[in-house]
Tab-separated table of C-alpha atoms in Angstrom:
chain	number	residue	atom	x	y	z
A	1	MET	CA	2.338	40.800	6.353
A	2	LYS	CA	5.275	41.983	4.232
A	3	PHE	CA	5.556	42.662	0.505
A	4	SER	CA	8.418	40.131	0.427
A	5	TYR	CA	5.863	37.410	1.226
A	6	LEU	CA	3.583	38.552	-1.599
A	7	THR	CA	6.544	38.395	-3.971
A	8	TYR	CA	7.168	34.811	-2.842
A	9	ALA	CA	3.475	33.902	-2.951
A	10	HIS	CA	2.866	35.278	-6.460
A	11	ARG	CA	3.347	32.608	-9.098
A	12	ILE	CA	3.842	33.059	-12.823
A	13	TRP	CA	3.112	29.848	-14.690
A	14	LYS	CA	4.617	28.909	-18.000
A	15	GLN	CA	1.475	26.964	-18.936
A	16	LEU	CA	-1.928	26.333	-17.392
A	17	LEU	CA	-4.332	23.532	-18.310
A	18	VAL	CA	-7.925	23.272	-17.091
A	19	ILE	CA	-9.266	19.716	-16.739
A	20	GLY	CA	-12.334	20.062	-14.496
A	21	LYS	CA	-13.126	16.362	-14.166
A	22	THR	CA	-15.073	14.852	-11.256
A	23	ILE	CA	-14.393	11.288	-10.129
A	24	GLU	CA	-16.924	9.307	-8.077
A	25	ARG	CA	-15.625	6.289	-6.201
A	26	GLU	CA	-16.849	4.385	-3.141
A	27	GLY	CA	-19.432	7.010	-2.281
A	28	LYS	CA	-16.993	9.955	-2.416
A	29	LYS	CA	-16.354	12.653	-4.994
A	30	TYR	CA	-12.960	13.970	-6.128
A	31	HIS	CA	-12.300	16.764	-8.601
A	32	ILE	CA	-9.262	17.181	-10.859
A	33	ILE	CA	-8.928	20.947	-11.333
A	34	GLY	CA	-6.057	21.007	-13.815
A	35	MET	CA	-2.304	21.341	-14.276
A	36	THR	CA	0.312	24.089	-14.322
A	37	SER	CA	3.963	24.207	-15.312
A	38	ASP	CA	6.713	26.642	-14.361
A	39	HIS	CA	9.769	27.987	-16.157
A	40	GLU	CA	11.952	25.259	-14.634
A	41	ASN	CA	9.903	22.580	-16.445
A	42	ASN	CA	8.150	21.376	-13.291
A	43	ALA	CA	4.484	20.468	-13.716
A	44	PHE	CA	1.777	20.155	-11.067
A	45	LEU	CA	-1.608	18.428	-10.989
A	46	TYR	CA	-4.260	19.683	-8.538
A	47	ILE	CA	-7.025	17.514	-7.074
A	48	VAL	CA	-9.681	18.545	-4.547
A	49	GLU	CA	-10.603	15.740	-2.155
A	50	PRO	CA	-13.015	15.378	0.787
A	51	PHE	CA	-11.464	15.959	4.210
A	52	SER	CA	-12.628	15.363	7.771
A	53	GLU	CA	-10.711	16.491	10.841
A	54	PRO	CA	-10.207	13.644	13.359
A	55	LEU	CA	-12.142	14.307	16.544
A	56	PHE	CA	-9.804	14.976	19.468
A	57	THR	CA	-12.169	14.535	22.380
A	58	GLU	CA	-11.265	14.779	26.042
A	59	LYS	CA	-11.688	11.029	26.327
A	60	ARG	CA	-9.287	10.484	23.452
A	61	ARG	CA	-6.808	12.973	24.919
A	62	ASN	CA	-6.589	10.892	28.101
A	63	ARG	CA	-5.585	7.757	26.225
A	64	SER	CA	-1.949	6.669	26.129
A	65	HIS	CA	0.157	6.849	22.975
A	66	ARG	CA	-0.239	3.071	22.721
A	67	ALA	CA	-4.027	3.345	22.614
A	68	SER	CA	-3.915	6.342	20.245
A	69	LEU	CA	-1.613	4.547	17.809
A	70	LYS	CA	-3.896	1.523	17.764
A	71	MET	CA	-6.896	3.647	16.796
A	72	GLN	CA	-4.946	5.847	14.379
A	73	GLU	CA	-6.649	6.236	11.035
A	74	GLU	CA	-4.902	5.682	7.732
A	75	THR	CA	-4.060	8.685	5.541
A	76	ASP	CA	-7.298	9.622	3.808
A	77	SER	CA	-5.790	11.273	0.722
A	78	ALA	CA	-6.841	9.092	-2.194
A	79	TYR	CA	-4.432	10.572	-4.769
A	80	LEU	CA	-1.307	11.726	-2.938
A	81	HIS	CA	0.588	8.525	-3.620
A	82	CYS	CA	-0.251	8.072	-7.295
A	83	SER	CA	2.860	6.968	-9.169
A	84	CYS	CA	2.004	8.130	-12.691
A	85	LEU	CA	-0.607	9.759	-14.871
A	86	ARG	CA	-1.322	9.080	-18.554
A	87	PHE	CA	-3.124	11.407	-20.966
A	88	GLY	CA	-3.739	9.385	-24.106
A	89	ASP	CA	-0.241	8.148	-24.967
A	90	LYS	CA	1.607	10.818	-22.936
A	91	LEU	CA	2.987	9.533	-19.608
A	92	PHE	CA	3.879	11.635	-16.554
A	93	LYS	CA	5.704	10.057	-13.599
A	94	THR	CA	5.177	11.715	-10.237
A	95	GLU	CA	8.195	13.015	-8.332
A	96	GLY	CA	6.349	13.705	-5.100
A	97	GLY	CA	3.473	15.741	-3.811
A	98	GLU	CA	1.676	17.195	-0.849
A	99	SER	CA	-1.837	17.179	0.535
A	100	GLY	CA	-3.484	19.250	3.221
A	101	SER	CA	-6.724	20.728	4.480
A	102	LEU	CA	-7.998	23.877	2.804
A	103	HIS	CA	-9.233	25.088	6.202
A	104	PHE	CA	-6.408	27.618	6.618
A	105	SER	CA	-6.025	28.416	2.922
A	106	THR	CA	-8.229	31.503	3.203
A	107	GLU	CA	-4.957	33.235	4.152
A	108	ASP	CA	-2.806	31.274	1.699
A	109	TYR	CA	-2.441	33.593	-1.289
A	110	ARG	CA	-0.670	30.959	-3.407
A	111	THR	CA	-3.692	28.657	-3.221
A	112	ILE	CA	-6.228	31.435	-3.789
A	113	GLU	CA	-4.251	32.692	-6.786
A	114	LEU	CA	-4.229	29.155	-8.214
A	115	PHE	CA	-8.010	28.850	-7.973
A	116	LEU	CA	-8.610	32.309	-9.457
A	117	SER	CA	-6.194	31.635	-12.324
A	118	MET	CA	-7.970	28.365	-13.092
A	119	ILE	CA	-11.343	30.157	-13.088
A	120	ASN	CA	-9.953	32.849	-15.410
A	121	ALA	CA	-8.706	30.077	-17.719
A	122	GLY	CA	-12.164	28.526	-17.954
A	123	TRP	CA	-12.498	26.241	-14.945
A	124	ILE	CA	-16.141	25.899	-13.908
A	125	VAL	CA	-16.535	24.839	-10.293
A	126	PRO	CA	-19.032	21.947	-10.356
A	127	ASP	CA	-22.360	22.448	-8.585
A	128	TRP	CA	-21.672	19.757	-5.968
A	129	LEU	CA	-18.431	21.503	-4.953
A	130	ARG	CA	-19.602	25.125	-4.885
A	131	GLU	CA	-21.122	25.264	-1.399
A	132	ILE	CA	-18.850	22.836	0.469
A	133	ASP	CA	-16.926	24.641	3.209
A	134	TRP	CA	-13.147	24.583	2.742
A	135	GLU	CA	-12.678	22.987	6.163
A	136	ASN	CA	-14.260	19.860	4.639
A	137	LEU	CA	-11.890	19.757	1.658
A	138	ARG	CA	-8.236	19.069	1.039
A	139	LEU	CA	-6.010	20.014	-1.891
A	140	THR	CA	-3.655	17.360	-3.213
A	141	THR	CA	-0.801	18.485	-5.460
A	142	LEU	CA	1.251	16.011	-7.498
A	143	ARG	CA	4.600	17.154	-8.909
A	144	PHE	CA	6.251	16.110	-12.192
A	145	ARG	CA	9.727	17.049	-13.441
A	146	ASN	CA	11.210	17.704	-16.900
A	147	VAL	CA	7.864	18.593	-18.475
A	148	LYS	CA	8.430	20.953	-21.401
A	149	ARG	CA	4.783	21.044	-22.457
A	150	LEU	CA	1.567	20.116	-20.705
A	151	PRO	CA	-0.550	17.490	-22.496
A	152	LYS	CA	-3.319	18.331	-24.905
A	153	TYR	CA	-6.611	17.615	-23.224
A	154	SER	CA	-10.299	17.451	-24.138
A	155	PRO	CA	-13.205	15.727	-22.348
A	156	GLU	CA	-12.710	12.790	-24.757
A	157	THR	CA	-9.023	12.311	-23.854
A	158	PRO	CA	-8.528	8.975	-22.036
A	159	VAL	CA	-6.876	9.530	-18.654
A	160	THR	CA	-5.308	6.706	-16.622
A	161	ILE	CA	-4.063	7.162	-13.051
A	162	THR	CA	-1.771	4.555	-11.511
A	163	HIS	CA	-2.246	4.330	-7.747
A	164	ARG	CA	0.481	3.263	-5.373
A	165	PRO	CA	-1.493	2.984	-2.109
A	166	ASP	CA	-0.058	3.591	1.331
A	167	PRO	CA	1.338	0.462	2.997
A	168	LYS	CA	-0.989	-1.389	5.369
A	169	ARG	CA	-0.316	-1.087	9.112
A	170	HIS	CA	-0.056	-4.200	11.286
A	171	ILE	CA	0.362	-4.012	15.074
A	172	THR	CA	2.940	-6.373	16.654
A	173	GLU	CA	3.827	-4.982	20.147
A	174	LYS	CA	6.988	-7.092	20.278
A	175	THR	CA	9.154	-6.166	23.275
A	176	VAL	CA	12.816	-5.545	22.462
A	177	THR	CA	15.699	-4.051	24.424
A	178	LEU	CA	17.885	-1.838	22.245
A	179	THR	CA	21.528	-1.300	23.152
A	180	VAL	CA	23.488	1.570	21.633
A	181	GLY	CA	26.394	0.258	19.573
A	182	LYS	CA	25.264	-3.386	19.659
A	183	LYS	CA	23.525	-5.754	17.244
A	184	ARG	CA	20.737	-8.189	17.946
A	185	SER	CA	18.125	-10.301	16.168
A	186	LEU	CA	14.496	-11.016	16.991
A	187	ARG	CA	11.555	-12.748	15.386
A	188	PHE	CA	7.819	-12.153	15.289
A	189	THR	CA	4.750	-13.701	13.703
A	190	ASP	CA	3.195	-11.549	10.989
A	191	HIS	CA	-0.471	-11.096	9.991
A	192	SER	CA	-0.361	-14.191	7.755
A	193	GLY	CA	0.954	-16.416	10.572
A	194	GLU	CA	4.479	-16.648	9.154
A	195	GLU	CA	7.671	-16.188	11.157
A	196	VAL	CA	9.666	-13.070	10.297
A	197	TRP	CA	13.238	-12.290	11.361
A	198	CYS	CA	14.484	-8.790	12.115
A	199	HIS	CA	18.235	-8.216	12.358
A	200	ILE	CA	19.181	-4.950	14.051
A	201	ASN	CA	22.625	-4.050	12.722
A	202	LYS	CA	23.091	-0.697	14.410
A	203	VAL	CA	21.578	1.379	17.213
A	204	SER	CA	22.881	4.937	17.439
A	205	LEU	CA	22.020	8.297	18.977
A	206	ILE	CA	21.232	11.210	16.658
A	207	ASP	CA	22.106	14.776	17.617
A	208	VAL	CA	18.809	16.320	16.505
A	209	TRP	CA	20.003	19.921	16.711
A	210	GLU	CA	23.062	19.227	14.580
A	211	ASN	CA	20.943	17.226	12.125
A	212	THR	CA	18.496	20.147	11.796
A	213	LYS	CA	21.345	22.574	11.236
A	214	LYS	CA	22.631	20.473	8.342
A	215	GLU	CA	19.178	20.248	6.803
A	216	LEU	CA	18.668	24.007	6.961
A	217	ASN	CA	22.092	24.655	5.473
A	218	ASP	CA	21.333	22.500	2.453
A	219	LEU	CA	21.849	24.899	-0.452
A	220	GLN	CA	19.280	23.161	-2.624
A	221	TYR	CA	16.691	23.800	0.051
A	222	THR	CA	17.544	27.427	0.788
A	223	LYS	CA	17.499	28.359	-2.909
A	224	LYS	CA	13.805	27.505	-3.115
A	225	VAL	CA	12.620	30.410	-0.963
A	226	PRO	CA	13.620	34.060	-0.483
A	227	GLU	CA	16.018	34.798	2.369
A	228	GLU	CA	13.395	36.490	4.571
A	229	HIS	CA	10.960	33.608	4.204
A	230	PHE	CA	13.760	31.115	4.844
A	231	GLN	CA	14.572	32.894	8.113
A	232	GLU	CA	10.914	32.541	9.145
A	233	ILE	CA	11.022	28.813	8.365
A	234	LYS	CA	14.263	28.473	10.320
A	235	LYS	CA	12.730	30.254	13.314
A	236	ASP	CA	9.671	27.957	13.242
A	237	PHE	CA	11.837	24.835	13.026
A	238	TYR	CA	13.945	25.789	16.032
A	239	GLN	CA	10.866	26.800	17.997
A	240	THR	CA	9.401	23.353	17.335
A	241	LEU	CA	12.709	21.752	18.208
A	242	ARG	CA	12.876	23.457	21.587
A	243	GLN	CA	9.421	22.064	22.393
A	244	THR	CA	10.071	18.513	21.198
A	245	CYS	CA	13.753	17.840	21.913
A	246	SER	CA	15.804	19.976	24.299
A	247	LYS	CA	19.287	20.922	23.148
A	248	GLY	CA	21.736	18.203	24.104
A	249	MET	CA	19.156	15.425	23.899
A	250	CYS	CA	19.133	12.820	21.111
A	251	TYR	CA	16.811	10.695	19.021
A	252	ILE	CA	17.445	6.982	18.415
A	253	GLY	CA	18.476	5.715	14.996
A	254	ILE	CA	18.054	2.058	14.025
A	255	GLU	CA	19.458	0.252	10.985
A	256	TYR	CA	17.930	-3.163	10.364
A	257	GLU	CA	17.291	-5.995	7.930
A	258	CYS	CA	13.986	-7.854	7.657
A	259	SER	CA	13.377	-11.274	6.122
A	260	LYS	CA	10.184	-9.878	4.535
A	261	ASP	CA	9.802	-6.579	2.716
A	262	TYR	CA	8.300	-4.786	5.713
A	263	GLN	CA	8.986	-1.306	7.066
A	264	LEU	CA	9.358	-1.602	10.839
A	265	GLN	CA	8.391	1.026	13.410
A	266	PHE	CA	9.851	1.043	16.936
A	267	TYR	CA	8.808	3.091	19.985
A	268	THR	CA	10.223	3.349	23.487
A	269	LYS	CA	8.224	1.790	26.334
A	270	GLU	CA	8.237	5.188	28.029
A	271	TYR	CA	6.591	6.859	25.026
A	272	LEU	CA	3.906	4.179	24.667
A	273	LYS	CA	2.883	4.553	28.313
A	274	ALA	CA	2.730	8.355	28.201
A	275	LYS	CA	-0.300	10.433	27.185
A	276	PRO	CA	-0.234	12.755	24.157
A	277	GLU	CA	0.515	16.407	24.773
A	278	ALA	CA	-0.724	19.365	22.754
A	279	SER	CA	1.354	19.662	19.582
A	280	HIS	CA	3.259	22.825	18.679
A	281	GLY	CA	4.801	24.158	15.496
A	282	SER	CA	5.291	22.223	12.310
A	283	ALA	CA	4.540	18.511	12.530
A	284	ALA	CA	6.495	18.038	9.284
A	285	PHE	CA	9.695	18.568	11.237
A	286	LEU	CA	9.137	15.364	13.203
A	287	LEU	CA	9.140	13.167	10.114
A	288	MET	CA	12.838	12.337	10.326
A	289	ARG	CA	14.286	9.488	8.294
A	290	LEU	CA	17.491	7.553	8.637
A	291	LYS	CA	19.208	6.515	5.421
A	292	PRO	CA	21.836	3.767	5.908
A	293	ASP	CA	25.225	4.128	4.219
A	294	HIS	CA	24.888	0.730	2.534
A	295	GLU	CA	22.048	-0.865	0.571
A	296	VAL	CA	22.595	-4.435	1.842
A	297	GLY	CA	23.202	-5.561	5.427
A	298	SER	CA	25.413	-8.288	6.880
A	299	HIS	CA	22.654	-10.905	6.418
A	300	GLY	CA	22.369	-10.205	2.696
A	301	LEU	CA	19.015	-8.419	3.028
A	302	PRO	CA	18.087	-4.809	2.143
A	303	LEU	CA	19.330	-2.451	4.847
A	304	LYS	CA	16.669	-0.033	6.118
A	305	GLY	CA	16.594	2.769	8.653
A	306	THR	CA	14.113	4.251	11.094
A	307	VAL	CA	14.140	6.871	13.860
A	308	ILE	CA	12.529	6.822	17.309
A	309	ASP	CA	11.764	10.487	17.899
A	310	THR	CA	11.635	10.231	21.696
A	311	PRO	CA	14.347	12.428	23.304
A	312	VAL	CA	16.950	10.532	25.329
A	313	SER	CA	20.113	11.592	27.131
A	314	PRO	CA	23.365	11.431	25.070
A	315	ASP	CA	24.796	8.954	27.601
A	316	THR	CA	21.917	6.501	27.104
A	317	VAL	CA	23.031	2.909	26.525
A	318	THR	CA	19.989	0.670	27.068
A	319	ILE	CA	16.519	1.487	25.720
A	320	PRO	CA	13.436	-0.595	26.648
A	321	ALA	CA	11.366	-0.516	23.467
A	322	GLU	CA	8.879	-2.326	21.270
A	323	LEU	CA	8.706	-3.269	17.643
A	324	PHE	CA	5.214	-1.817	17.763
A	325	LEU	CA	4.063	-2.153	14.167
A	326	TYR	CA	5.173	-2.804	10.619
A	327	TYR	CA	4.019	-1.648	7.191
A	328	GLU	CA	3.192	-4.036	4.342
A	329	ARG	CA	3.390	-2.788	0.760
A	330	SER	CA	0.101	-2.527	-1.128
A	331	PRO	CA	-0.118	-3.478	-4.829
A	332	GLU	CA	-0.479	-0.816	-7.511
A	333	TRP	CA	-3.732	-0.462	-9.436
A	334	GLU	CA	-4.992	1.606	-12.347
A	335	GLU	CA	-8.006	3.887	-12.533
A	336	GLN	CA	-9.615	5.089	-15.753
A	337	VAL	CA	-11.101	8.578	-15.355
């Protein structure tokens, strides 16, 4: 522990609003703690949700990635992907958020300080929440920008939350051979029985180490944390990188068009046959995205990008793979709380 970390962890809020409202839905309870805002006019809403750690049994460990992906559970955060929040006639549009287990937050001074500040401001922890162990809870934080003042709130204030649920997963297991530098088209039958065309416009190899270097050198990113803490983050990223993709190896980038508004996910045959290994470092690092240079592809459809994060040699040309699954958008819905 260093005092530099405490300086980073300590937060001074411009405003703090206690809400303390419990929501009961489908046999589960959720609790809206309140909101804060900082001196850069960012606002944050905090929600405590139930959390259960997926069981990673020996039997499950011996399954292949294919089998594990098929039994993968959907994200269980009920509020992470809310698109906006309305207090009376005051509307807040979310600009992002994060959600994670409180299990390790006993050493997270930022989270503890938040809870203590809310208690000091009048938050009363409800009876049903008091004795629940933190390993069975998660904290979801929604972020809002350009908020000069937090809303006025009383228990009588009508609150409306607009949900934008996670897309639904559909397994396809469509075999496809990818060739670096070449285009190709394929078709598959979706969950409704309709034929869908996928046009692969570009297959390329991504230098993961160079990509990480560019991300870490992003000035907007480095300004958010003190230099010492940034160096710790950088060290963790490269440690994870050494364990997931050796220097000189590449990931596979795919740009494609789809005749339906689906997000496609490809995996190599080699990866699907292999068994999961123990994970190391920050899993967030692995969530790479590929953003195409153009919005529309050669077939007049929206151009999308995805990454296969299986390391391959830089001289790789042909990749046996599968269009393993696709994501279907879910409709928005409103909740009165």
